[in-house]
Short mmCIF file of C-alpha atoms in Angstrom, two decimals:
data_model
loop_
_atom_site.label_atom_id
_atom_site.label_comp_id
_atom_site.label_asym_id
_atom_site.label_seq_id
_atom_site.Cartn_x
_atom_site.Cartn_y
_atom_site.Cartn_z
CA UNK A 4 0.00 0.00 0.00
CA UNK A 5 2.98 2.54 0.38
CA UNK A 6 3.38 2.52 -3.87
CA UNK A 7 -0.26 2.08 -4.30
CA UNK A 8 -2.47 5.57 -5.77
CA UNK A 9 -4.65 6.27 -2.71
CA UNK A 10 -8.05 5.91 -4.74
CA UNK A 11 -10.18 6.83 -1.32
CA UNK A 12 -8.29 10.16 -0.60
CA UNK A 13 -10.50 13.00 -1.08
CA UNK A 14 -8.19 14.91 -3.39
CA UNK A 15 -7.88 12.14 -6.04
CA UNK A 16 -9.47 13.08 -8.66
CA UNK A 17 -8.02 10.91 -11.44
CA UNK A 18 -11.33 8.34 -12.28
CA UNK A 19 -14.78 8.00 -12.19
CA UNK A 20 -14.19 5.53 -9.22
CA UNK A 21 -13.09 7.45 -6.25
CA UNK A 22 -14.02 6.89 -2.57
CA UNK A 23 -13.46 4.64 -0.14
CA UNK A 24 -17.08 2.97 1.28
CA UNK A 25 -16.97 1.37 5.06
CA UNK A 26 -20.04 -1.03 4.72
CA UNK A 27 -18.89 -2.24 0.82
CA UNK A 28 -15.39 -3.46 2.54
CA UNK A 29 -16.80 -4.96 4.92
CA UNK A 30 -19.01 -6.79 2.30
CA UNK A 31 -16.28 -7.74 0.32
CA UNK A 32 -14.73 -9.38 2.78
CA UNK A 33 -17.52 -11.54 3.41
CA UNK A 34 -17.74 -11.85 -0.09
CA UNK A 35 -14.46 -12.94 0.10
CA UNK A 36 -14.95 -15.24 2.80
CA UNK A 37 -17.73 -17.03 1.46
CA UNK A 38 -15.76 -17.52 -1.69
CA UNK A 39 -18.42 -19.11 -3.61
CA UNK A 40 -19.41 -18.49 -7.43
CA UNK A 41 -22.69 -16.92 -9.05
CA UNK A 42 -23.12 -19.81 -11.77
CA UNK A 43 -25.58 -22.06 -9.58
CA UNK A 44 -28.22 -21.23 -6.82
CA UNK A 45 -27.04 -24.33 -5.00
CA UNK A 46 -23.55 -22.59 -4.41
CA UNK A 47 -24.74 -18.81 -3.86
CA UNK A 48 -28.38 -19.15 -2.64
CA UNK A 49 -28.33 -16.36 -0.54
CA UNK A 50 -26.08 -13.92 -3.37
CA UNK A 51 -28.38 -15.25 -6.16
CA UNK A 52 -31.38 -13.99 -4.44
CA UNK A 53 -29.81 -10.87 -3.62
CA UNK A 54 -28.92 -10.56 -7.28
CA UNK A 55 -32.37 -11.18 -8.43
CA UNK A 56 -33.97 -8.33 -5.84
CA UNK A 57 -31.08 -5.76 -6.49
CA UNK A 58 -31.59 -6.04 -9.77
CA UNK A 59 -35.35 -6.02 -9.93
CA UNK A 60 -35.03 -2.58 -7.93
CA UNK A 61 -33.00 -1.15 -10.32
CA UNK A 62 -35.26 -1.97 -13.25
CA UNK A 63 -37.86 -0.39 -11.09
CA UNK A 64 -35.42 2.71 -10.66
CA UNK A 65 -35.07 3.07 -14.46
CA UNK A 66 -38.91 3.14 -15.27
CA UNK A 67 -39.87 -0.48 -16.28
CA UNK A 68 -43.07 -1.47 -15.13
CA UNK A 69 -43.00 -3.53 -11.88
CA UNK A 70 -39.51 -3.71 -12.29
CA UNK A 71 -39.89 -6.34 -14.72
CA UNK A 72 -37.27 -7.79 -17.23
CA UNK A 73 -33.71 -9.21 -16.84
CA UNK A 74 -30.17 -8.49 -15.96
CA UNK A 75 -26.84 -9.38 -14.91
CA UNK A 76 -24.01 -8.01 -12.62
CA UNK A 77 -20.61 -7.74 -15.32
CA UNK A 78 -17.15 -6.80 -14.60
CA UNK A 79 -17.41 -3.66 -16.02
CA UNK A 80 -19.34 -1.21 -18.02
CA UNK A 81 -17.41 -2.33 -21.13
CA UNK A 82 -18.70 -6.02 -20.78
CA UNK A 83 -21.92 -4.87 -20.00
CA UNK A 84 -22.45 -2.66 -23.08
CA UNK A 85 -20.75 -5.55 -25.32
CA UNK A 86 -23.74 -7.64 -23.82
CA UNK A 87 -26.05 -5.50 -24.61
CA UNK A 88 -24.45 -5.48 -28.36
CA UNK A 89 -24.56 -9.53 -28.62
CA UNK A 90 -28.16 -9.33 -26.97
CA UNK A 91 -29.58 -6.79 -29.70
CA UNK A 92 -27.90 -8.98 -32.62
CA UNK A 93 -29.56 -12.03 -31.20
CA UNK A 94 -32.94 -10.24 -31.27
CA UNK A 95 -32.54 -9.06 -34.47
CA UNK A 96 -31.19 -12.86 -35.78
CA UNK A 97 -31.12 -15.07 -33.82
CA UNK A 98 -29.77 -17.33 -36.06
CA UNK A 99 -25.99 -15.58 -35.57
CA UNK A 100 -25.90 -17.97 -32.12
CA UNK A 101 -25.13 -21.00 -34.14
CA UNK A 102 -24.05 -19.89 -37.75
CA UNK A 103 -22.16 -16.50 -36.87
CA UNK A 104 -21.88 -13.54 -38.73
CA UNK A 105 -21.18 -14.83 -41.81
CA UNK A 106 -25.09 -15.79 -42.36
CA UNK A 107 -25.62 -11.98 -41.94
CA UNK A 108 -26.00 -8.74 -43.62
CA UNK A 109 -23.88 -6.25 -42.67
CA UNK A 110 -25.29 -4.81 -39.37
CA UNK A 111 -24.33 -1.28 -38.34
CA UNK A 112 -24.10 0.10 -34.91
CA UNK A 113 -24.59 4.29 -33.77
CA UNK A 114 -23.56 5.84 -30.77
CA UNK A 115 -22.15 9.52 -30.21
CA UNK A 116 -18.68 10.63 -31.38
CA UNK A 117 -18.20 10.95 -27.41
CA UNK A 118 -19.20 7.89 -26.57
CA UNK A 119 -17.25 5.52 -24.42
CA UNK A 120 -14.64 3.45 -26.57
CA UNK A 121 -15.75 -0.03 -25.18
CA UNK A 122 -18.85 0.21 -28.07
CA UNK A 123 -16.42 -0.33 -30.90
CA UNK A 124 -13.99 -2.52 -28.38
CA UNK A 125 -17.07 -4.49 -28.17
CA UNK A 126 -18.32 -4.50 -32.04
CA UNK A 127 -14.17 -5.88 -32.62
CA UNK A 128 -14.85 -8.64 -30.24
CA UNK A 129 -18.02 -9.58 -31.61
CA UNK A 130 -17.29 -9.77 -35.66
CA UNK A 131 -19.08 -6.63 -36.14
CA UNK A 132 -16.11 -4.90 -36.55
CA UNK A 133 -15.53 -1.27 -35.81
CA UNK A 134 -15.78 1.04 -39.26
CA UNK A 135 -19.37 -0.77 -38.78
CA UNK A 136 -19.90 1.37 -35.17
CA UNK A 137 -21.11 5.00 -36.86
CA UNK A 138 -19.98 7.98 -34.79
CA UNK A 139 -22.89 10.75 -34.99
CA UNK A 140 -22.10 14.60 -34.07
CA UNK A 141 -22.57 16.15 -30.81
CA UNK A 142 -23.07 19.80 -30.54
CA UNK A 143 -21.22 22.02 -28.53
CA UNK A 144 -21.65 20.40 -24.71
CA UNK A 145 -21.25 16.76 -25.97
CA UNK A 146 -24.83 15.50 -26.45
CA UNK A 147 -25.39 13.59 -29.48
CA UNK A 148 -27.68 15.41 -32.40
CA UNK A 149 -30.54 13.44 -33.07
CA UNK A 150 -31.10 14.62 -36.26
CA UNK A 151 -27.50 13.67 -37.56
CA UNK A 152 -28.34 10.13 -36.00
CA UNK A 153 -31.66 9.83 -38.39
CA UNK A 154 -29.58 10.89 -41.46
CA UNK A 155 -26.81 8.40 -40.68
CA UNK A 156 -29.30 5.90 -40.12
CA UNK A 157 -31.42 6.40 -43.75
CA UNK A 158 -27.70 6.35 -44.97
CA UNK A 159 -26.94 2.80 -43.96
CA UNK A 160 -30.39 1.61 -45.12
CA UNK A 161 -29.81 3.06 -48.32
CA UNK A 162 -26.43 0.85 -48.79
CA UNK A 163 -28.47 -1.79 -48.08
CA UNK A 164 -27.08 -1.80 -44.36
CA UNK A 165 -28.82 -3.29 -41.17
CA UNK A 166 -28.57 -0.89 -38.13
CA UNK A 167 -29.37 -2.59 -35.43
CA UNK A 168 -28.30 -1.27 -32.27
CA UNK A 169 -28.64 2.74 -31.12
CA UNK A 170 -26.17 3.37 -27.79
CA UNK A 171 -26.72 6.81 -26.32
CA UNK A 172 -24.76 7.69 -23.51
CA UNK A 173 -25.98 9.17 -19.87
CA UNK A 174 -23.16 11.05 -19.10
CA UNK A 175 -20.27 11.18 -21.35
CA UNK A 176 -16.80 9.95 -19.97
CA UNK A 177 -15.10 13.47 -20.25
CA UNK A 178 -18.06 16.20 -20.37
CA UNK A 179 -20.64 14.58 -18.77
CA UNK A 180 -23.25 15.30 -21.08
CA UNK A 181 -26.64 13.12 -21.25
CA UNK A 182 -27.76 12.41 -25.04
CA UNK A 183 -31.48 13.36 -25.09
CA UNK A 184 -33.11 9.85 -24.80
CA UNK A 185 -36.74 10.67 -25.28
CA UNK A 186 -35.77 11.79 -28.91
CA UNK A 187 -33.06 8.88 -29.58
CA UNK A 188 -35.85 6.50 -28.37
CA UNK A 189 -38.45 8.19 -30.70
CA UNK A 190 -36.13 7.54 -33.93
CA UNK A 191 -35.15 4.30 -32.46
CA UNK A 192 -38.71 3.22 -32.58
CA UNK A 193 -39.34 4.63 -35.81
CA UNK A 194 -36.45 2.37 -37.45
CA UNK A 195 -37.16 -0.59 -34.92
CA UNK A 196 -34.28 -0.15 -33.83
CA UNK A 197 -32.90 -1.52 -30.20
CA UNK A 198 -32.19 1.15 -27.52
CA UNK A 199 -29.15 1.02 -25.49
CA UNK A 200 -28.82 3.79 -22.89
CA UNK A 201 -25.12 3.67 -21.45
CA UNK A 202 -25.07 5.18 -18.28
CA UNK A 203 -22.03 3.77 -16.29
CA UNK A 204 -21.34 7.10 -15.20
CA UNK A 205 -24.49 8.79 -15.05
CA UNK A 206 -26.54 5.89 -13.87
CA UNK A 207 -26.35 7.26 -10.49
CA UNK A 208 -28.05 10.29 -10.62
CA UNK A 209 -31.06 8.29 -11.13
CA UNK A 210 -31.21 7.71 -7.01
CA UNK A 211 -31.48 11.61 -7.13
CA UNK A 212 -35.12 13.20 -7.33
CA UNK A 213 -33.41 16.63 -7.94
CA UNK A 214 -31.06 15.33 -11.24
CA UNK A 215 -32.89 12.40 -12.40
CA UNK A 216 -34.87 14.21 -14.90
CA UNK A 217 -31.48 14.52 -16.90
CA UNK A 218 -32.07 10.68 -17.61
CA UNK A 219 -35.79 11.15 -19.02
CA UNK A 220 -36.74 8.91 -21.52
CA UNK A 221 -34.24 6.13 -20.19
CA UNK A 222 -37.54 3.87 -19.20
CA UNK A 223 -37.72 3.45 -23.24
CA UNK A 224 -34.51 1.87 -23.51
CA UNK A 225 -34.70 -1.99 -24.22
CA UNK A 226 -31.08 -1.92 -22.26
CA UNK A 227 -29.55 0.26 -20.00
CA UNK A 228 -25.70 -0.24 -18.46
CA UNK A 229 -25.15 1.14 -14.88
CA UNK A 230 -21.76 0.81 -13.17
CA UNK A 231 -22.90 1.66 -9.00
CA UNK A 232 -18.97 1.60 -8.90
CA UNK A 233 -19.04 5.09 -9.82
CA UNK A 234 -21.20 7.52 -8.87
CA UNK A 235 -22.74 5.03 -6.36
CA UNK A 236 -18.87 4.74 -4.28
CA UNK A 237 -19.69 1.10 -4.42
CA UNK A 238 -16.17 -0.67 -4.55
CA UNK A 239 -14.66 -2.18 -7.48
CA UNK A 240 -15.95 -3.76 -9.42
CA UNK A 241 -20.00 -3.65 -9.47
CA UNK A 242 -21.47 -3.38 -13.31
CA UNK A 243 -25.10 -4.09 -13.88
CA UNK A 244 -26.86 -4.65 -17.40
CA UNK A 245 -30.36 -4.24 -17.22
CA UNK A 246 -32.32 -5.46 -20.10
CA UNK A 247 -36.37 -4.60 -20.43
CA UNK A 248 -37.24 -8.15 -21.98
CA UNK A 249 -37.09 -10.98 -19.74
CA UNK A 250 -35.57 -14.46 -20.95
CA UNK A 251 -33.86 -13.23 -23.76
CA UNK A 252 -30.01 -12.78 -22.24
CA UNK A 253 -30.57 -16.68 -21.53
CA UNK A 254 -31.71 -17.55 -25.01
CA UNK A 255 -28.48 -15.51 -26.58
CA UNK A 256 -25.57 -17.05 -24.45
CA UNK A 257 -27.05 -20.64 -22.88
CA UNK A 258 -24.85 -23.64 -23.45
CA UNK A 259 -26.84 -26.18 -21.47
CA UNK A 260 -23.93 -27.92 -20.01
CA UNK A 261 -24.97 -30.48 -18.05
CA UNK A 262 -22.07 -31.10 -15.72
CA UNK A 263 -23.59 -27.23 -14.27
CA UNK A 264 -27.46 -26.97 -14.91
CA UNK A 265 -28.76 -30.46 -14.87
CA UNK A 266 -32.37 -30.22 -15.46
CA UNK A 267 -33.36 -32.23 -12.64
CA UNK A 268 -32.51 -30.35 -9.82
CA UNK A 269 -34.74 -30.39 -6.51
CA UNK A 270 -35.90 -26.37 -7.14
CA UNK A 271 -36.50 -23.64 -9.22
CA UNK A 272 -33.84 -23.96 -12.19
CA UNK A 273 -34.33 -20.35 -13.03
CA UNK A 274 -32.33 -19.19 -10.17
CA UNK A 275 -29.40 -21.29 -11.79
CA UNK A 276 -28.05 -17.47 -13.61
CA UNK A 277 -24.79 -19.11 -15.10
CA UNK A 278 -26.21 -19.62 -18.35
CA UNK A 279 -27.12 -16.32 -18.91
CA UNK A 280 -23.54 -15.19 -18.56
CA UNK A 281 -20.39 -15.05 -21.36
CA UNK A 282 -18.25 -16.15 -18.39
CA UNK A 283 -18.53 -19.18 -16.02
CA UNK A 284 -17.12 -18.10 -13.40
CA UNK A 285 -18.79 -15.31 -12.10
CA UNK A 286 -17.68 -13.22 -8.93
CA UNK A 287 -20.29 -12.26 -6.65
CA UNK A 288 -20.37 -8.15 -7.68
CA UNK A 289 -23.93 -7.75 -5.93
CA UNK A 290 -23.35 -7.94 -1.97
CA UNK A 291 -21.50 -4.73 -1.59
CA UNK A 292 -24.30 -2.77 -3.21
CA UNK A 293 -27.08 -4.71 -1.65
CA UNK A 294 -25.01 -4.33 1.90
CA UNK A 295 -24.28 -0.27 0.85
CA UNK A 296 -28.36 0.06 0.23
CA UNK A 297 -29.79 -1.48 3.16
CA UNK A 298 -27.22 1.15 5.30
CA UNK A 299 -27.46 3.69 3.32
CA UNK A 300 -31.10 3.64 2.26
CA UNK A 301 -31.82 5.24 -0.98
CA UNK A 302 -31.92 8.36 0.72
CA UNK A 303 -28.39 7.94 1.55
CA UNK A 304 -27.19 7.52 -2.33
CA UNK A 305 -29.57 10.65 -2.81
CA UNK A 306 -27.15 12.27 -0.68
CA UNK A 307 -24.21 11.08 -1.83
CA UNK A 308 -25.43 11.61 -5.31
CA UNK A 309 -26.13 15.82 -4.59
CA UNK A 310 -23.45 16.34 -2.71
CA UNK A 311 -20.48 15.25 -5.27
CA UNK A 312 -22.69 17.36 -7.47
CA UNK A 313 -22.92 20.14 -5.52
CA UNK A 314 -19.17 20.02 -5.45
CA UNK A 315 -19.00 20.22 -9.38
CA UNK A 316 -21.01 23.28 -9.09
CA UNK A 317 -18.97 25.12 -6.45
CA UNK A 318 -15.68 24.41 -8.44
CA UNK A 319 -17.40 25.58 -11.67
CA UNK A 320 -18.37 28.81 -9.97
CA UNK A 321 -15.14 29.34 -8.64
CA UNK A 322 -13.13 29.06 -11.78
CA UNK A 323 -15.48 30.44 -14.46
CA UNK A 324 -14.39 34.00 -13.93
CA UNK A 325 -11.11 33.82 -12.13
CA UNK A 326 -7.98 35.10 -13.51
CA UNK A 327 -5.77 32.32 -15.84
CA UNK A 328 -9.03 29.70 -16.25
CA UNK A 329 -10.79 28.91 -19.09
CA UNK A 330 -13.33 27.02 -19.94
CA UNK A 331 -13.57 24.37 -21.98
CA UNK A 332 -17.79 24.58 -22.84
CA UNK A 333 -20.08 27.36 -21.63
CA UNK A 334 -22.77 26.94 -18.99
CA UNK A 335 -22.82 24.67 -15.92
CA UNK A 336 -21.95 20.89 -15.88
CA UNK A 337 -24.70 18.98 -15.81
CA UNK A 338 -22.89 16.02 -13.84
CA UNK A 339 -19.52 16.24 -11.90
CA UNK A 340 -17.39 16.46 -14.47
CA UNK A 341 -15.70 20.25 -15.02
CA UNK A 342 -13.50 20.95 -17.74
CA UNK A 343 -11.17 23.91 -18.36
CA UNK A 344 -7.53 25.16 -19.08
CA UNK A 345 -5.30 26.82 -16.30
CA UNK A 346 -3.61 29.53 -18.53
CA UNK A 347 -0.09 30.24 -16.54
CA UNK A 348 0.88 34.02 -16.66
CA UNK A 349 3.40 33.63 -19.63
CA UNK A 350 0.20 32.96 -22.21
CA UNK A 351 -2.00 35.20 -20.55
CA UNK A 352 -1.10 38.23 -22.77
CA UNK A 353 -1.19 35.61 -26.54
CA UNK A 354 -3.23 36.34 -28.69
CA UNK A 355 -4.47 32.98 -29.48
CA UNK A 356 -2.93 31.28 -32.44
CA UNK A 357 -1.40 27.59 -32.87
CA UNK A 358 1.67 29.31 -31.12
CA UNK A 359 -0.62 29.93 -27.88
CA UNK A 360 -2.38 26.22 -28.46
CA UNK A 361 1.22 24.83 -29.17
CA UNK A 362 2.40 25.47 -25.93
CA UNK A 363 -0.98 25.75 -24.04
CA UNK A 364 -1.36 22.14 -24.88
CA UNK A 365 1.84 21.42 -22.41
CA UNK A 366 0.98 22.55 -19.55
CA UNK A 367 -1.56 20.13 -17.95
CA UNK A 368 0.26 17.55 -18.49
CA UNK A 369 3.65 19.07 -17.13
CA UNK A 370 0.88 19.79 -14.10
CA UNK A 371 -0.16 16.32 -13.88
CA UNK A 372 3.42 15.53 -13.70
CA UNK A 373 4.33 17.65 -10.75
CA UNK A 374 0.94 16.35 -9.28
CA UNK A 375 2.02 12.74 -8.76
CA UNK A 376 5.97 13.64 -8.06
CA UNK A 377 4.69 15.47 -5.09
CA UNK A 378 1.62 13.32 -4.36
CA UNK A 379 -0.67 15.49 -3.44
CA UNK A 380 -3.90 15.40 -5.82
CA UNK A 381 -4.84 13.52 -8.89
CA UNK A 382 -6.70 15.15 -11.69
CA UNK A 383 -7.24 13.84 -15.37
CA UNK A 384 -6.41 15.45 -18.65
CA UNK A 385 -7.00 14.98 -21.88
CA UNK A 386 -7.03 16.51 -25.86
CA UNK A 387 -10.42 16.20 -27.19
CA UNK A 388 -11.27 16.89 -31.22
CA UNK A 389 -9.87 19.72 -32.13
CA UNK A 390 -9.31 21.12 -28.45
CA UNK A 391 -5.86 20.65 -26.65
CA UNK A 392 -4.96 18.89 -23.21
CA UNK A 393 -7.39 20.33 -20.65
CA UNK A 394 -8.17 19.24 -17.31
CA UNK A 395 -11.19 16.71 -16.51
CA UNK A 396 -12.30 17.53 -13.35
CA UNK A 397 -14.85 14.63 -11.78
CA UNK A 398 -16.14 14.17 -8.50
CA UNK A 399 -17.96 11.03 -6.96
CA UNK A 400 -16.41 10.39 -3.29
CA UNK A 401 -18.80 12.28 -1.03
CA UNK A 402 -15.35 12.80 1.25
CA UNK A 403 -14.67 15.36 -0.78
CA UNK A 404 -15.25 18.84 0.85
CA UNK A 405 -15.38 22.44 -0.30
CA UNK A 406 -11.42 22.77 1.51
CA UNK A 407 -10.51 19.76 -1.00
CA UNK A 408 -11.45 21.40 -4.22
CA UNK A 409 -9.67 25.05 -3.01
CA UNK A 410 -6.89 22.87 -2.33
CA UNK A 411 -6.85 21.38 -5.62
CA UNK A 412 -7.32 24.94 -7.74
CA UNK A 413 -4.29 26.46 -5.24
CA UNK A 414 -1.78 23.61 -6.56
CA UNK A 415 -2.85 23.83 -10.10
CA UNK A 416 -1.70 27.32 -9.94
CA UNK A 417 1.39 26.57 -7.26
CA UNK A 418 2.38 23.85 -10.18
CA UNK A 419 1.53 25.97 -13.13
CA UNK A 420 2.86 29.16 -12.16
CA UNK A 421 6.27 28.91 -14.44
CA UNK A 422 4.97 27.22 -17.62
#
């Protein structure tokens, strides 16, 4: 632990996974303890069944009547949304399960140009290959353009194309922006298309009756990713895919082998959730969030949810005006993520030309460098399109305080200061 990153500081800043949760330790220790496997309900009774009511109350979150449908705890957001990839192509034809891609036209997947980058990871994997993921415009603060996505759409029809999958994101990796779902679902229904929602990172705000309208339209979605291992502080790792029609995830991936779920068994063989899995072995992800909610309360991730919000917004209206900040979009975030340039004196006076970019594009990184040779904070940069290396502020350990975030603008500048 002396070399390791201190992840549940309050000042690191680095991820989306930040935070350091009592009750989910002390659940993954048991976890840990019982050492058992989710494939069978005759190994993990008691985790199977919390499985099944976590994830019912989560569909229930999201919209779906009577929280009905199906899902499945993943190791990460990029699994899930690679499930929810396979389970759309299986709708579509289910005939790819046994012949593979080759008895298929050539299907074509959409998702915003600032979507994550596990949708074309995922579309590799699978055969679909990624020049068949389409990247559709966002405008200014990140959120995809519907009517870009209906042109691209009519495009690939017109080659004689299948499109088959829409992913819109809730809560982009580096602005935080929510596509608007209400009018991705209305195309996707027009086009019969199936609706992913990803919202790994901004799955949490969905706990929140203040921010949860930012999600609207997400109860339309036939699948929605939501990684609690974010903004929920619920330790590594704890990825859920939530699909809205039930039995299909076991139709697309079971193998029926009979050394796992004989057929005979003495109960309810639809506990048995191995077969709805890619992997076999499957580590019990569920406890620490079912542990974290029954202590917490919903209430409690309410809290947690406002607060690292209300943190964003503080640091936004710090910086927006002060002297040698900049930036990146205009307006307030709408989740924790905060975006701008420190400008060090020496470019202040520039006029700005790819002189000023040149060199402005240095400095956060030389920043980040000085960061973690001291070891005192931990904030993310990153060139986007045609904008240089700016910092990515995000916030989602409620540990983190008002002090904390003046702390972190006073070293930017102590570290900055003679770039």
């Amino acid at each position: 632990l002396k070399y390791a990153i201190k992840t549940g500081h309050p000042r690191y800043f680095n991820q989306l996974s930040t935070g350091l949760d009592m009750v989910g330790l002390a659940a993954d220790w048991l976890t840990s303890t019982a050492n058992t496997n989710m494939f069978t309900y005759e190994i993990a009774p008691v985790f199977v069944l919390l499985e099944y009511v976590t994830l019912k109350k989560m569909r229930e979150i999201i919209g779906w009547p009577g929280g009905s449908g199906d899902g499945i705890f993943s190791p990460g957001g990029a699994i899930s949304n690679m499930y929810a990839m396979m389970i759309a192509r299986f709708k579509m034809f289910p005939e790819v399960k046994e012949k593979g891609m080759a008895a298929l036209p050539r299907l074509i997947a959409f998702t915003s140009e600032h979507s994550h980058f596990s949708l074309k990871k995922g579309a590799a994997a699978l055969g679909i290959g990624t020049d068949s993921v389409i990247l559709i415009k966002c405008d200014e603060r990140g959120k995809m353009i519907p009517s870009d996505l209906e042109r691209r759409i009519l495009e690939a029809k017109q080659k004689g194309f299948v499109p088959f999958l829409v992913s819109a994101t809730a809560g982009t990796t580096v602005y935080g922006a929510f596509d608007p779902l209400l009018a991705v679902a209305d195309i996707c229904k027009k086009y019969k298309i199936w609706m992913h929602v990803d919202a790994a990172w901004g799955g949490g705000l969905l706990m929140s009756r203040k921010h949860k309208w930012k999600l609207s339209g997400v109860e339309r979605a036939n699948s929605v990713t939501w990684n609690p291992h974010k903004m929920m502080g619920v330790p590594l790792q704890c990825s859920a895919l939530l699909v809205r029609e039930e039995g299909l995830m076991q139709n697309c991936n079971q193998m029926h082998a009979s050394y796992l779920f004989q057929q005979d068994k003495h109960y309810d063989l639809s506990y048995d959730t191995g077969d709805k899995a890619l992997q076999c072995g499957r580590h019990v992800d569920v406890f620490k969030l079912w542990l974290m909610w029954r202590a917490k309360g919903t209430t409690g991730f309410e809290a947690h949810v406002d607060k690292c919000l209300e943190l964003a917004e503080y640091l936004y209206n710090i910086i927006k005006n002060r002297e040698g900040y900049e930036m990146v979009f205009d307006g307030k975030p709408q989740h924790t993520n905060v975006c701008f340039w420190y400008i060090p004196p020496s470019l202040r006076t520039l006029e700005d030309n790819e002189e000023r970019m040149s060199r402005l594009s240095k400095v956060a990184p030389v920043i980040k460098a000085r960061m973690m040779e001291y070891g005192t904070t931990m904030v993310s940069y990153q060139p986007l399109g045609d904008k240089v290396n700016f910092f990515r502020m995000v916030i989602s350990n409620p540990a983190a305080t008002h002090q904390d975030i003046d702390f972190l603008i006073e070293e930017i500048e102590r570290l900055g200061q003679d770039l």
